[in-house]
Structures are given as structure tokens and as C-alpha cells.
GROMACS .gro file of N, CA and C in nm:
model
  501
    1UNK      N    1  -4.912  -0.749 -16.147
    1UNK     CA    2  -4.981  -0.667 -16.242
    1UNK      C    3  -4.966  -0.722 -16.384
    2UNK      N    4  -4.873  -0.745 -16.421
    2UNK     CA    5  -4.837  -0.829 -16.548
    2UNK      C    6  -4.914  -0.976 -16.575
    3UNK      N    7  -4.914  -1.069 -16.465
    3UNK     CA    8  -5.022  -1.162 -16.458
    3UNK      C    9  -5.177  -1.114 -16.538
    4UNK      N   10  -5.229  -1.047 -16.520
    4UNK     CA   11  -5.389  -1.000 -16.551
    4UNK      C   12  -5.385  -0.999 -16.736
    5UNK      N   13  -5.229  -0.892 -16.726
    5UNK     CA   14  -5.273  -0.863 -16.868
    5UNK      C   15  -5.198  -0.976 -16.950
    6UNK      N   16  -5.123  -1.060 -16.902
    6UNK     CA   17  -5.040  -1.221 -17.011
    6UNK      C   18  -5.226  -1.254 -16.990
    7UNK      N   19  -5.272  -1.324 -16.925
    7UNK     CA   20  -5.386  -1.390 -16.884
    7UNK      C   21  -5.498  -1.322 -17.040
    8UNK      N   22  -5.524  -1.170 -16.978
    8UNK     CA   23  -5.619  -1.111 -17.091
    8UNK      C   24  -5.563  -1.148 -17.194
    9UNK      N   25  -5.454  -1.108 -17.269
    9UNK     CA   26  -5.382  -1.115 -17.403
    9UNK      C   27  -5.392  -1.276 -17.431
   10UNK      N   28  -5.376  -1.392 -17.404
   10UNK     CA   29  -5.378  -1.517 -17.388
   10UNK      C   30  -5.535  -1.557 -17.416
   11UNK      N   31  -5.572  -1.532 -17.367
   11UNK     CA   32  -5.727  -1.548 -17.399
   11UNK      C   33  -5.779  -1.483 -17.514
   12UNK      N   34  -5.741  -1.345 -17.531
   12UNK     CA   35  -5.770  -1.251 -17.698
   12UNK      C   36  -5.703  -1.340 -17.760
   13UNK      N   37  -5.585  -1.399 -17.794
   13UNK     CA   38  -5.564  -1.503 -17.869
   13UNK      C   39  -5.650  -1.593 -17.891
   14UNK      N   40  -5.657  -1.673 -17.790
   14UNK     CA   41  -5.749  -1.821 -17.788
   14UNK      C   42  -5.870  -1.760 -17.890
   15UNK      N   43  -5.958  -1.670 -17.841
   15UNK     CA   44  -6.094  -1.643 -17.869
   15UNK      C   45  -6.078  -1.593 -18.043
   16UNK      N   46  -5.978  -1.555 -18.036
   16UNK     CA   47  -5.931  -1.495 -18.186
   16UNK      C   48  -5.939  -1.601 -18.309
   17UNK      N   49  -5.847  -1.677 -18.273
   17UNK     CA   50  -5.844  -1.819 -18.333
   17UNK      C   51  -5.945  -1.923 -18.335
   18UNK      N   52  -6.021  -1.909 -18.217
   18UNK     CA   53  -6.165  -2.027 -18.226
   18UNK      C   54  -6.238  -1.945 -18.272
   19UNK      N   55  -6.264  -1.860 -18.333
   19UNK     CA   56  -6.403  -1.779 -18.427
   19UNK      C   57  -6.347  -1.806 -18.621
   20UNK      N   58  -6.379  -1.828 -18.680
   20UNK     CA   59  -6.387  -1.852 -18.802
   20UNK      C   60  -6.511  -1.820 -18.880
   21UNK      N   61  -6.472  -1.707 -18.913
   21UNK     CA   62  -6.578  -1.640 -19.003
   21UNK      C   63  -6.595  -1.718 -19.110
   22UNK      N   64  -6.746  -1.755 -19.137
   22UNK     CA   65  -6.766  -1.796 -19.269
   22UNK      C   66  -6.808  -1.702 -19.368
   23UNK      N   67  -6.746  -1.736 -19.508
   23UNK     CA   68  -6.756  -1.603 -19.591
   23UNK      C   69  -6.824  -1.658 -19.674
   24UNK      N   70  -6.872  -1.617 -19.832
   24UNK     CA   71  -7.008  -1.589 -19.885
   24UNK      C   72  -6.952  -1.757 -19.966
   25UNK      N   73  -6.777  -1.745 -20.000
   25UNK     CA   74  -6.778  -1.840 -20.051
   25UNK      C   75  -6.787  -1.931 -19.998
   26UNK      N   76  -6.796  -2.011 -19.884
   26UNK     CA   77  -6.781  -2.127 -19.810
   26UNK      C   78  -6.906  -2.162 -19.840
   27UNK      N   79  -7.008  -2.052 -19.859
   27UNK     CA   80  -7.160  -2.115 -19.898
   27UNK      C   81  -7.152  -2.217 -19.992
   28UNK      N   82  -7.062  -2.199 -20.143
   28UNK     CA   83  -7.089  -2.300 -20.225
   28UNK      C   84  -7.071  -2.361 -20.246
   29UNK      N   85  -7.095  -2.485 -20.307
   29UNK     CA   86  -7.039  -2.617 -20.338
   29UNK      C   87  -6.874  -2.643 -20.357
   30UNK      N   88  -6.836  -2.731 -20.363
   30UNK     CA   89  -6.682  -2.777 -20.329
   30UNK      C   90  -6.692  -2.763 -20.527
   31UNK      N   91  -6.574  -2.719 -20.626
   31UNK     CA   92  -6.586  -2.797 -20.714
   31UNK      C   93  -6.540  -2.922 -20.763
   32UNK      N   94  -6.628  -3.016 -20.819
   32UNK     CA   95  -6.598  -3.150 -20.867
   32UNK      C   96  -6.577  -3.171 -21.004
   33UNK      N   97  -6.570  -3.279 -21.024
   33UNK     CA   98  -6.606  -3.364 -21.171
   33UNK      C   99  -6.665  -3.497 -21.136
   34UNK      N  100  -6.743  -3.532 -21.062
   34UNK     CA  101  -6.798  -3.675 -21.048
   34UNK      C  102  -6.929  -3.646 -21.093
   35UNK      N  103  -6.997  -3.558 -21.089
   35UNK     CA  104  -7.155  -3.553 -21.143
   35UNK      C  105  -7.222  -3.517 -21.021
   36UNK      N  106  -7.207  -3.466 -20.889
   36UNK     CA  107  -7.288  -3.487 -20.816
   36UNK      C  108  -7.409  -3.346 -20.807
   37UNK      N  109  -7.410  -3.305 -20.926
   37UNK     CA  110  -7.509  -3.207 -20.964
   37UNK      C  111  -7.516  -3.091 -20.876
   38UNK      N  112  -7.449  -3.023 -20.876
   38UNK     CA  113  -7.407  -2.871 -20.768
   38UNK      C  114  -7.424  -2.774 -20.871
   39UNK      N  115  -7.384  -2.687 -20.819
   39UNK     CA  116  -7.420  -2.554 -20.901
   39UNK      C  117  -7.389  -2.449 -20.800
   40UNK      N  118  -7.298  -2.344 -20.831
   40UNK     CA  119  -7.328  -2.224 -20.718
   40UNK      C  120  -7.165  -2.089 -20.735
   41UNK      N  121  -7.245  -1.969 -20.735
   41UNK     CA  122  -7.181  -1.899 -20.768
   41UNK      C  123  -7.167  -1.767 -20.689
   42UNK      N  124  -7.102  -1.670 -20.698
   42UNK     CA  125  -7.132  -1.514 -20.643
   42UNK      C  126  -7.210  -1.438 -20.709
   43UNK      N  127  -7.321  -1.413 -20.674
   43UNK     CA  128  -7.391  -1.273 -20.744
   43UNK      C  129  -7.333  -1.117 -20.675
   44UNK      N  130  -7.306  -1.059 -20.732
   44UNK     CA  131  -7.250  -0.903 -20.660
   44UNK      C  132  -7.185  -0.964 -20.553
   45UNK      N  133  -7.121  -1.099 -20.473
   45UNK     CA  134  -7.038  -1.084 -20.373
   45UNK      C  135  -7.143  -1.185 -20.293
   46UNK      N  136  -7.266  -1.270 -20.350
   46UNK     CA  137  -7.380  -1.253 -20.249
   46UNK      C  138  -7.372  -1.432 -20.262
   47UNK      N  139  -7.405  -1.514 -20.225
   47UNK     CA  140  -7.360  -1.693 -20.266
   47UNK      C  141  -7.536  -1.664 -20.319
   48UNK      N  142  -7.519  -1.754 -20.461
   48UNK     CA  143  -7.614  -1.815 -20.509
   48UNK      C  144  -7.610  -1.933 -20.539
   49UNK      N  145  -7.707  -1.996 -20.505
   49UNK     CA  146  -7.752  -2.155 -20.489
   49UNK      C  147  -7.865  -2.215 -20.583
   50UNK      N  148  -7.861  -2.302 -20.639
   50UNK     CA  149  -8.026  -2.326 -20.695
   50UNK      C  150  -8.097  -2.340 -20.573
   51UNK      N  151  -8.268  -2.298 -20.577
   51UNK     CA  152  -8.366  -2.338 -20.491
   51UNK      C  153  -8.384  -2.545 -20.491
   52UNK      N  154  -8.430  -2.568 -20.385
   52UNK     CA  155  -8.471  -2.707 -20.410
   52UNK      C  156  -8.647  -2.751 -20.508
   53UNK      N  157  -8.651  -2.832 -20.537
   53UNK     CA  158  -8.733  -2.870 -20.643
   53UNK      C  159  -8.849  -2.827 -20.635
   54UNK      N  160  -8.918  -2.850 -20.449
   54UNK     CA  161  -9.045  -2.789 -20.432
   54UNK      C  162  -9.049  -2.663 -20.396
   55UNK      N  163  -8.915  -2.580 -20.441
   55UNK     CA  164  -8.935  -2.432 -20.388
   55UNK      C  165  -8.991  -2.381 -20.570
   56UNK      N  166  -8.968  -2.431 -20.619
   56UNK     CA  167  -9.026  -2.416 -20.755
   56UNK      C  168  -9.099  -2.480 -20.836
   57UNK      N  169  -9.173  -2.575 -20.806
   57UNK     CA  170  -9.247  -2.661 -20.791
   57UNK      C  171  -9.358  -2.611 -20.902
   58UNK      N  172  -9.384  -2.478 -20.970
   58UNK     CA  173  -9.515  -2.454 -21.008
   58UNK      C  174  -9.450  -2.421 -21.147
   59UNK      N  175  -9.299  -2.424 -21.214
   59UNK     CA  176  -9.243  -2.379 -21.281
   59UNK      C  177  -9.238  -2.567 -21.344
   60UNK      N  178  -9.197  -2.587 -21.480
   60UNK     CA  179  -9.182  -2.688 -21.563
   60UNK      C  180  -9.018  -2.715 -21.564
   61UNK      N  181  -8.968  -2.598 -21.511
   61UNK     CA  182  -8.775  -2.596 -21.515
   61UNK      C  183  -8.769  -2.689 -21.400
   62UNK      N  184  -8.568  -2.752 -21.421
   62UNK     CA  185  -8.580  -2.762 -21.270
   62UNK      C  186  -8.510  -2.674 -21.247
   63UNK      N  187  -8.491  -2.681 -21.059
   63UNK     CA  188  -8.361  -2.584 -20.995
   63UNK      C  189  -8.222  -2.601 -21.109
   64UNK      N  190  -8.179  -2.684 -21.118
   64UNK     CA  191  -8.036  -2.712 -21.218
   64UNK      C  192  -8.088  -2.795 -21.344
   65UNK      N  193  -8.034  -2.794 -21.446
   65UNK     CA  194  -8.039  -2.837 -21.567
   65UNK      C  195  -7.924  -2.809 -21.654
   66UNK      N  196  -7.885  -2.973 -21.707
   66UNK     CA  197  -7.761  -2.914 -21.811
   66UNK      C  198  -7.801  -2.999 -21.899
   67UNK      N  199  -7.767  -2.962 -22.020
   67UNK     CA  200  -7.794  -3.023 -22.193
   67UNK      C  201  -7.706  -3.034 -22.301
   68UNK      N  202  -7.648  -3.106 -22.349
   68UNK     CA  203  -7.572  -3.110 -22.485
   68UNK      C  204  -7.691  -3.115 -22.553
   69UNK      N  205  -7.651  -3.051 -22.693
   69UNK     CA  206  -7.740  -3.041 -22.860
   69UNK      C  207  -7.597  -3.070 -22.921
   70UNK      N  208  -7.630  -3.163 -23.009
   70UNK     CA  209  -7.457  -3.178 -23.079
   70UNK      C  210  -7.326  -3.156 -22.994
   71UNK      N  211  -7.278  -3.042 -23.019
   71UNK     CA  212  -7.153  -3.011 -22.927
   71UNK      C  213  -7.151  -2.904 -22.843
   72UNK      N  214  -7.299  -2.851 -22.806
   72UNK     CA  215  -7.337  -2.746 -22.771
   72UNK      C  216  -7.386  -2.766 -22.637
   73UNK      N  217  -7.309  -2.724 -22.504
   73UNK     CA  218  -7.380  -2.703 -22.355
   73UNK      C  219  -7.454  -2.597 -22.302
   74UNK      N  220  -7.574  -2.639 -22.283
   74UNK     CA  221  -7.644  -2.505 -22.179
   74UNK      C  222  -7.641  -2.549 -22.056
   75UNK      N  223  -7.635  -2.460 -22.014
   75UNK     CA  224  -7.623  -2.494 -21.861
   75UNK      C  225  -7.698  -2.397 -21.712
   76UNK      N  226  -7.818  -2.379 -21.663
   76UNK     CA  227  -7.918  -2.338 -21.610
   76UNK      C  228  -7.939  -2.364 -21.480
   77UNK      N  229  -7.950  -2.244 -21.406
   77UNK     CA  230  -7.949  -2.228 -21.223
   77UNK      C  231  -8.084  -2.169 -21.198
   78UNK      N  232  -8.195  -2.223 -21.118
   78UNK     CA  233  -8.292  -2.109 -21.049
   78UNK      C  234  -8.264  -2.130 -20.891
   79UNK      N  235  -8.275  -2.005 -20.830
   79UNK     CA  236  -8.239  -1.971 -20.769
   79UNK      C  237  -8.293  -1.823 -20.684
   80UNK      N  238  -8.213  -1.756 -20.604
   80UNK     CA  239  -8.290  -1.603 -20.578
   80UNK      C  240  -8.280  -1.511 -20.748
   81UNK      N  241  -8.297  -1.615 -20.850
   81UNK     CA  242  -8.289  -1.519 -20.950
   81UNK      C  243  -8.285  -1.684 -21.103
   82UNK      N  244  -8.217  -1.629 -21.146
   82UNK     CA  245  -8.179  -1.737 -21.305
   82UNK      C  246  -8.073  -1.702 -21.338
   83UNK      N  247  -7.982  -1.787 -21.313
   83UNK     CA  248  -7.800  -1.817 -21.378
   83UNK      C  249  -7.776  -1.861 -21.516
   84UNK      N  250  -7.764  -1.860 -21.571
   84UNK     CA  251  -7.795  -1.964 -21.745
   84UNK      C  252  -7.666  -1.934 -21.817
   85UNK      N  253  -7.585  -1.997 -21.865
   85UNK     CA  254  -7.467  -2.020 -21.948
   85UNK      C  255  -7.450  -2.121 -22.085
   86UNK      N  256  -7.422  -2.080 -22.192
   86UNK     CA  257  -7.442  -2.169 -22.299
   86UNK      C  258  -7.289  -2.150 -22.339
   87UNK      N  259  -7.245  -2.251 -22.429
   87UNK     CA  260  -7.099  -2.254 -22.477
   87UNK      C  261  -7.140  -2.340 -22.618
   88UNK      N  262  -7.104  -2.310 -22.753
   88UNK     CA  263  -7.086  -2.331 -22.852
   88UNK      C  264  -6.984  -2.427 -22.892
   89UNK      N  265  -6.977  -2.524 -22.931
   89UNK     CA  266  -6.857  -2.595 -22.972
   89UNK      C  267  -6.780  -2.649 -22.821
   90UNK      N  268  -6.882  -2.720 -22.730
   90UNK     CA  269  -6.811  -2.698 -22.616
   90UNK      C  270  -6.789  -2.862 -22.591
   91UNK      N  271  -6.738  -2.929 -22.681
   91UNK     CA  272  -6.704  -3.054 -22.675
   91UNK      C  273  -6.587  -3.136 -22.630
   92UNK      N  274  -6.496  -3.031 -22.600
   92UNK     CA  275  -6.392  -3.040 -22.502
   92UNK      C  276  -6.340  -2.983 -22.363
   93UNK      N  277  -6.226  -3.029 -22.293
   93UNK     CA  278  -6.207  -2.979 -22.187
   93UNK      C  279  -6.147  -2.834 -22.224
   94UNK      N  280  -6.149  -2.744 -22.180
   94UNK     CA  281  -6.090  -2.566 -22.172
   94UNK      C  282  -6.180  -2.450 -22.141
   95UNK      N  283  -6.082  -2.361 -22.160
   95UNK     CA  284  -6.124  -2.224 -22.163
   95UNK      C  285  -6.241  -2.152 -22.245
   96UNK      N  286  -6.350  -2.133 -22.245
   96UNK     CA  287  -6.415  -2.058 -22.346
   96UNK      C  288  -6.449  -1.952 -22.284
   97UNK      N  289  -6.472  -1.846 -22.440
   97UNK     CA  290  -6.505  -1.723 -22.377
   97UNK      C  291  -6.634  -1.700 -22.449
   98UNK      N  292  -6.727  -1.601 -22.301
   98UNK     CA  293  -6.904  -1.568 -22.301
   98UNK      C  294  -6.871  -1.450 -22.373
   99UNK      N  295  -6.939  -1.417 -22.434
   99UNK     CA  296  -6.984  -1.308 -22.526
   99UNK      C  297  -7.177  -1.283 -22.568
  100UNK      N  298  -7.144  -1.228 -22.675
  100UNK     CA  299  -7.260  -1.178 -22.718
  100UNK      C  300  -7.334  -1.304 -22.723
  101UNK      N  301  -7.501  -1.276 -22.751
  101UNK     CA  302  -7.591  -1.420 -22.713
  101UNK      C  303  -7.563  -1.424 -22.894
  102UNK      N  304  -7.576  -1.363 -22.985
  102UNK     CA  305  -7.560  -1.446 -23.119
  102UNK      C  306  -7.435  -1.518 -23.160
  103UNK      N  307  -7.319  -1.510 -23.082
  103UNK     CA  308  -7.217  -1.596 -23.075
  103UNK      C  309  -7.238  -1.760 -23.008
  104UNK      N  310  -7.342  -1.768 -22.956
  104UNK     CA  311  -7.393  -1.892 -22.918
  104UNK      C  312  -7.280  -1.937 -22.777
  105UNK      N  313  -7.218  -1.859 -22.744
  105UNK     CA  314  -7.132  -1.858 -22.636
  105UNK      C  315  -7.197  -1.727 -22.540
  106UNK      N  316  -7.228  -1.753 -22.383
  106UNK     CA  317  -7.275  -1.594 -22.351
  106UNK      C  318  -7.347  -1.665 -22.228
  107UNK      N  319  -7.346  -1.600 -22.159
  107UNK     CA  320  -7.398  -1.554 -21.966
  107UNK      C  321  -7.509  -1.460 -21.981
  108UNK      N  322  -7.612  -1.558 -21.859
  108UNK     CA  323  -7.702  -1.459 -21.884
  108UNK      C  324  -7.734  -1.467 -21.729
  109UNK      N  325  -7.811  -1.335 -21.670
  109UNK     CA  326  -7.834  -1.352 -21.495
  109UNK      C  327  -7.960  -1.282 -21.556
  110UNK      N  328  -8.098  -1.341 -21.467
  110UNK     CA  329  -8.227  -1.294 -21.464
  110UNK      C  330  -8.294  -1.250 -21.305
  111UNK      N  331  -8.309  -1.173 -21.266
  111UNK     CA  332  -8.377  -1.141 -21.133
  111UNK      C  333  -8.515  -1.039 -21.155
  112UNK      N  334  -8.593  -1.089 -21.168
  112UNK     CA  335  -8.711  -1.028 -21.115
  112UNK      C  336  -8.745  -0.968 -21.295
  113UNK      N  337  -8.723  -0.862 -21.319
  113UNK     CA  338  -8.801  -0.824 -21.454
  113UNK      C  339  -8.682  -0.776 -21.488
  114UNK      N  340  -8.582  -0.755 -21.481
  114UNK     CA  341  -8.400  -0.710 -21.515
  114UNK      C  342  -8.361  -0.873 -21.566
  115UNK      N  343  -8.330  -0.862 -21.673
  115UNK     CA  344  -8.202  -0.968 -21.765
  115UNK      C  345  -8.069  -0.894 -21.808
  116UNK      N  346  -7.953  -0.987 -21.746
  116UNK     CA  347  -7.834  -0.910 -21.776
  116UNK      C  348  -7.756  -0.990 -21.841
  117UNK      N  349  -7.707  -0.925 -21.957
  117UNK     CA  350  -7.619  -1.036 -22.067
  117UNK      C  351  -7.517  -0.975 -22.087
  118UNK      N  352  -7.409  -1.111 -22.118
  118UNK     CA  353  -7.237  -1.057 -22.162
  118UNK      C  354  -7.300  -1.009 -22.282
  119UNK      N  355  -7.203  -0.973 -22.280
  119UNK     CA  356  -7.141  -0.882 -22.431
  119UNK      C  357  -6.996  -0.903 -22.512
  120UNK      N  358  -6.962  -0.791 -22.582
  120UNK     CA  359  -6.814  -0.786 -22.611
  120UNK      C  360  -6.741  -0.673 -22.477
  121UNK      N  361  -6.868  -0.554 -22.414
  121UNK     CA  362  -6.797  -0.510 -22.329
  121UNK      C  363  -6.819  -0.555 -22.181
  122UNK      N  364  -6.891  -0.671 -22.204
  122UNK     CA  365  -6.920  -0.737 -22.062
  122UNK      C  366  -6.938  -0.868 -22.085
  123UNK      N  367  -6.792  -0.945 -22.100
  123UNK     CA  368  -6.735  -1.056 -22.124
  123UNK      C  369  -6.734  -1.144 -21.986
  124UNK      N  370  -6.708  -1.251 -22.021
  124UNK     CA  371  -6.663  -1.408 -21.923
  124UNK      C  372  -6.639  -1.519 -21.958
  125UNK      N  373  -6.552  -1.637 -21.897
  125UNK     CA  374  -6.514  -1.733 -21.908
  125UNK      C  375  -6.589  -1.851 -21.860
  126UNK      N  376  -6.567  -1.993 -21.899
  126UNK     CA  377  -6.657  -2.075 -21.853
  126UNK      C  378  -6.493  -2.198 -21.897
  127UNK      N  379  -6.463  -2.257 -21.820
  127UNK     CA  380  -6.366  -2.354 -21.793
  127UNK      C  381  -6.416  -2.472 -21.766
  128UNK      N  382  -6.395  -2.547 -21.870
  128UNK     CA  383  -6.481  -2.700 -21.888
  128UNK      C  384  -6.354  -2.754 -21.837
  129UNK      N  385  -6.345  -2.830 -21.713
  129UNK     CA  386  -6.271  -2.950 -21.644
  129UNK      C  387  -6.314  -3.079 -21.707
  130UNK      N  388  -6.440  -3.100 -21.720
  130UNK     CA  389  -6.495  -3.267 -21.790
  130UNK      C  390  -6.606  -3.201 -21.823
  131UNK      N  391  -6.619  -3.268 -21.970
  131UNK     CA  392  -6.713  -3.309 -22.039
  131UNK      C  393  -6.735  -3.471 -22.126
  132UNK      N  394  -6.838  -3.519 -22.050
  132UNK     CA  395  -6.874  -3.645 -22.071
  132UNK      C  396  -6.999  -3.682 -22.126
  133UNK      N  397  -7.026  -3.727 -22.227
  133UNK     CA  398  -7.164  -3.746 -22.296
  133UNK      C  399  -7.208  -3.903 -22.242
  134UNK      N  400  -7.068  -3.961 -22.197
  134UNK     CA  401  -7.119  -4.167 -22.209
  134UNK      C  402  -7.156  -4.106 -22.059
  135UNK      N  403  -7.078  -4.077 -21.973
  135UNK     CA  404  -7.101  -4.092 -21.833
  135UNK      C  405  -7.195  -4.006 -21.817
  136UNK      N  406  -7.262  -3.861 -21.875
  136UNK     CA  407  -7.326  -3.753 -21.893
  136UNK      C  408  -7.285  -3.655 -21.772
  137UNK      N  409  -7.173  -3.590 -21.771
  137UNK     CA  410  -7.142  -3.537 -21.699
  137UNK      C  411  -7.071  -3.392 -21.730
  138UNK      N  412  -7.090  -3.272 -21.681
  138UNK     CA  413  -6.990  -3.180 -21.747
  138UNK      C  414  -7.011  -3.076 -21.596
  139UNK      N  415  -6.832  -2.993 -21.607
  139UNK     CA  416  -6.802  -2.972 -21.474
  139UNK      C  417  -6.717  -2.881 -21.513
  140UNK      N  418  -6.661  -2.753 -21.427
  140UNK     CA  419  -6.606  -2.632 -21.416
  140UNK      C  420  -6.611  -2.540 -21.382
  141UNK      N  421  -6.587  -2.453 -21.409
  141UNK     CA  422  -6.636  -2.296 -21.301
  141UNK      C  423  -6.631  -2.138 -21.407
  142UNK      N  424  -6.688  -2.084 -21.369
  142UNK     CA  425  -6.714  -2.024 -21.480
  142UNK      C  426  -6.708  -1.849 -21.394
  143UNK      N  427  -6.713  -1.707 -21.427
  143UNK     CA  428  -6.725  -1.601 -21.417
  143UNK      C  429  -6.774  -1.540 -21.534
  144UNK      N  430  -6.830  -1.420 -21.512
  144UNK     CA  431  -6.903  -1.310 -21.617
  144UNK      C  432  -6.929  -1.200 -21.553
  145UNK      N  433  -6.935  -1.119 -21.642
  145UNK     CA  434  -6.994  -0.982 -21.624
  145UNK      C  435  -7.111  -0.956 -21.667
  146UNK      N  436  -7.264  -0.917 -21.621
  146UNK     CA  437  -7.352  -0.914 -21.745
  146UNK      C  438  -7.417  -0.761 -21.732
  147UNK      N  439  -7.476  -0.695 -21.831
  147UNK     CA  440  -7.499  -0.617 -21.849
  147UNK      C  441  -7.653  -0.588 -21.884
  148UNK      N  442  -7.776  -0.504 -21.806
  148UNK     CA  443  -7.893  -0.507 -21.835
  148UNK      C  444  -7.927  -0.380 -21.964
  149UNK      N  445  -7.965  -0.408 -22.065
  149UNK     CA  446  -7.984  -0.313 -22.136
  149UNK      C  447  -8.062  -0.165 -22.114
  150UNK      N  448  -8.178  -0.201 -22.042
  150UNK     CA  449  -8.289  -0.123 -22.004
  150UNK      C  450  -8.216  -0.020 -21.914
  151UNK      N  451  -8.142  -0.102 -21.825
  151UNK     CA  452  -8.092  -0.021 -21.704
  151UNK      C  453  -8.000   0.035 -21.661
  152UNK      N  454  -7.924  -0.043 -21.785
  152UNK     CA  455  -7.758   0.020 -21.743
  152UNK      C  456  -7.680  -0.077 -21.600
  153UNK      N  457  -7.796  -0.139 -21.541
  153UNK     CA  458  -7.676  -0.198 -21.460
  153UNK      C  459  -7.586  -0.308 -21.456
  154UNK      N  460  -7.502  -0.336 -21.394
  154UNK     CA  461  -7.409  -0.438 -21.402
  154UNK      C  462  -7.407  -0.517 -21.288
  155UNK      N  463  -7.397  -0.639 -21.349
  155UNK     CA  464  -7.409  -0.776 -21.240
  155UNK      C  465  -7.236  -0.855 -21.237
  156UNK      N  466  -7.216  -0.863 -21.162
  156UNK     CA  467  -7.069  -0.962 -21.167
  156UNK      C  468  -7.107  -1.095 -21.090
  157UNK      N  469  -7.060  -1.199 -21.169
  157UNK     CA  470  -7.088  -1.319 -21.119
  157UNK      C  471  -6.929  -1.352 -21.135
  158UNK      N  472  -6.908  -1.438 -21.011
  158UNK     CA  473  -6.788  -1.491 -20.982
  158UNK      C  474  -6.774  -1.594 -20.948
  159UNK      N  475  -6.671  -1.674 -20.880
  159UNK     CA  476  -6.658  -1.831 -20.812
  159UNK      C  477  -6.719  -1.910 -20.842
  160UNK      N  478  -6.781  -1.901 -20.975
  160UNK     CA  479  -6.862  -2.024 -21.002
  160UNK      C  480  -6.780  -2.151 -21.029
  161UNK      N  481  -6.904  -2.223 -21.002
  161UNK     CA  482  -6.871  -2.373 -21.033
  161UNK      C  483  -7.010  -2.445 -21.060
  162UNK      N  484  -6.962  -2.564 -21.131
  162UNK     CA  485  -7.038  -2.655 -21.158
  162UNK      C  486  -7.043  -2.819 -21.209
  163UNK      N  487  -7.095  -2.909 -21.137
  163UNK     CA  488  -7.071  -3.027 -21.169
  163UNK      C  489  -7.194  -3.094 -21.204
  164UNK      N  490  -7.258  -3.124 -21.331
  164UNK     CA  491  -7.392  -3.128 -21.330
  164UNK      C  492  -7.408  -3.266 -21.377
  165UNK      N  493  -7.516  -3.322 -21.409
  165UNK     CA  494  -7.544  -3.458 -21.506
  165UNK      C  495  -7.640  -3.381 -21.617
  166UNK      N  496  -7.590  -3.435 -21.697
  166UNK     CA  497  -7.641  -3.394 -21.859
  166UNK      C  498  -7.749  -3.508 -21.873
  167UNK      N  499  -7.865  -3.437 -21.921
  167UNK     CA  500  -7.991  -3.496 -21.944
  167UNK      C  501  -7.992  -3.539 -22.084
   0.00000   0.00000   0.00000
């Protein structure tokens, strides 16, 4: 009688261990610093990805885009929506913090006719690992909170990352 149930229990093991749930984060990109142009973050918990080129094809953007102006990075996702991050004075490796859009530092998430922007009460970080103008490269991971004015609602973006080539 004991045979049946070592046997069952032995097997609920096995089967336990060979299933590996994949979770929202495994969707996104590994983060780097080599340039290999990724992009990808959590929306509400949900993996966001840029679309590929001909999924947007009728738009002048691309899926990813990153830019220095002087010492200034923007940095731009389309996707099931629009990711967009700018940093002010972002000419080194660190910590900066998103805020309000007239601080020239600030997170913005766009879906459908709703735009949601940091603030001072709906702040985030953006963590520059490399920034490279010779090699054109800039890379890190970033979180925010953004906030839609119209609507009152709130977006949390998380696990981001990004390794882009600067145009």
C-alpha cells in the first residue's frame, strides 16, 4: 500500500519541478550595455515590448528611438501603447530622478487617448549604466509612476530596461 503512494508523491515531485512558469518578466529583454537596441518594461504588471517596424509602418517614429541634444537623453518605446523618458543633464553614468515634464527630467506612458505623466506626486528613476556618444550607446533601467490628468488614473511602470543606439 505504501508503494502506490512513494510512486504518486515521486512523480508530484518530478512533474512539479519540470513545469516552470514563465512570468511577465521573462518576457523582456536581458539588461545590457553593448547597444543591442532592446527596450522593455512592466505596464500595470503586463510585459511591454516595442512593436516591430512594419507593425507601425504608417507612423514616421520608429518602434525604439534614443537621442542626445547636448547632454540631454530622450528615450522612446511604441508598443501596445508609447513609453517615452527624457533625462536632463544626463551625461553621465547614475541615478536620476523623473519628475514634472518642465523639469526636463519626466516619464511619460501614452495608450489610446489617456497620457500619463510623473509628477512631484508621481515620481521615478531612470539609472544610466552607459552613456556613450563616440560608440552611441546609452543603457539602464528605469521605473515610474505616471499619472493621467483627465482621469485620475495611475499607471506603474516597472523592470525597465534599456540598451539602445543613439541616433
Amino acid at each position: 500500500m505504501k508503494t502506490p503512494f512513494i510512486l504518486l508523491f515521486i512523480l508530484g515531485l518530478l512533474s512539479a519541478s519540470a513545469c516552470k512558469k514563465e512570468t511577465e518578466v521573462d518576457a523582456l529583454p536581458k539588461a545590457t550595455q553593448e547597444g543591442k537596441h532592446t527596450f522593455g518594461c512592466l505596464v500595470n504588471g503586463k510585459a511591454f515590448l516595442p512593436e516591430s517596424a512594419q507593425a507601425i509602418s504608417i507612423t514616421r517614429r520608429k518602434p525604439l528611438e534614443a537621442y542626445v541634444y547636448r547632454t540631454d537623453l530622450l528615450v522612446s518605446a511604441m508598443g501596445q501603447g508609447y513609453v517615452e523618458f527624457a533625462l536632463r543633464n544626463a551625461f553621465k553614468p547614475g541615478t536620476y530622478l523623473l519628475g514634472k515634464t518642465s523639469s526636463g527630467s519626466y516619464g511619460t506612458y501614452t495608450e489610446g487617448a489617456g497620457r500619463h505623466y510623473t509628477d512631484a506626486d508621481h515620481p521615478g528613476t531612470v539609472t544610466l549604466t552607459r552613456i556613450d556618444t563616440v560608440a552611441k550607446i546609452a543603457s539602464g533601467t528605469f521605473q515610474f509612476t505616471a499619472f493621467a490628468y483627465h482621469s485620475g488614473e495611475i499607471v506603474t511602470i516597472t523592470e525597465g530596461r534599456f540598451d539602445t543606439r543613439l541616433k
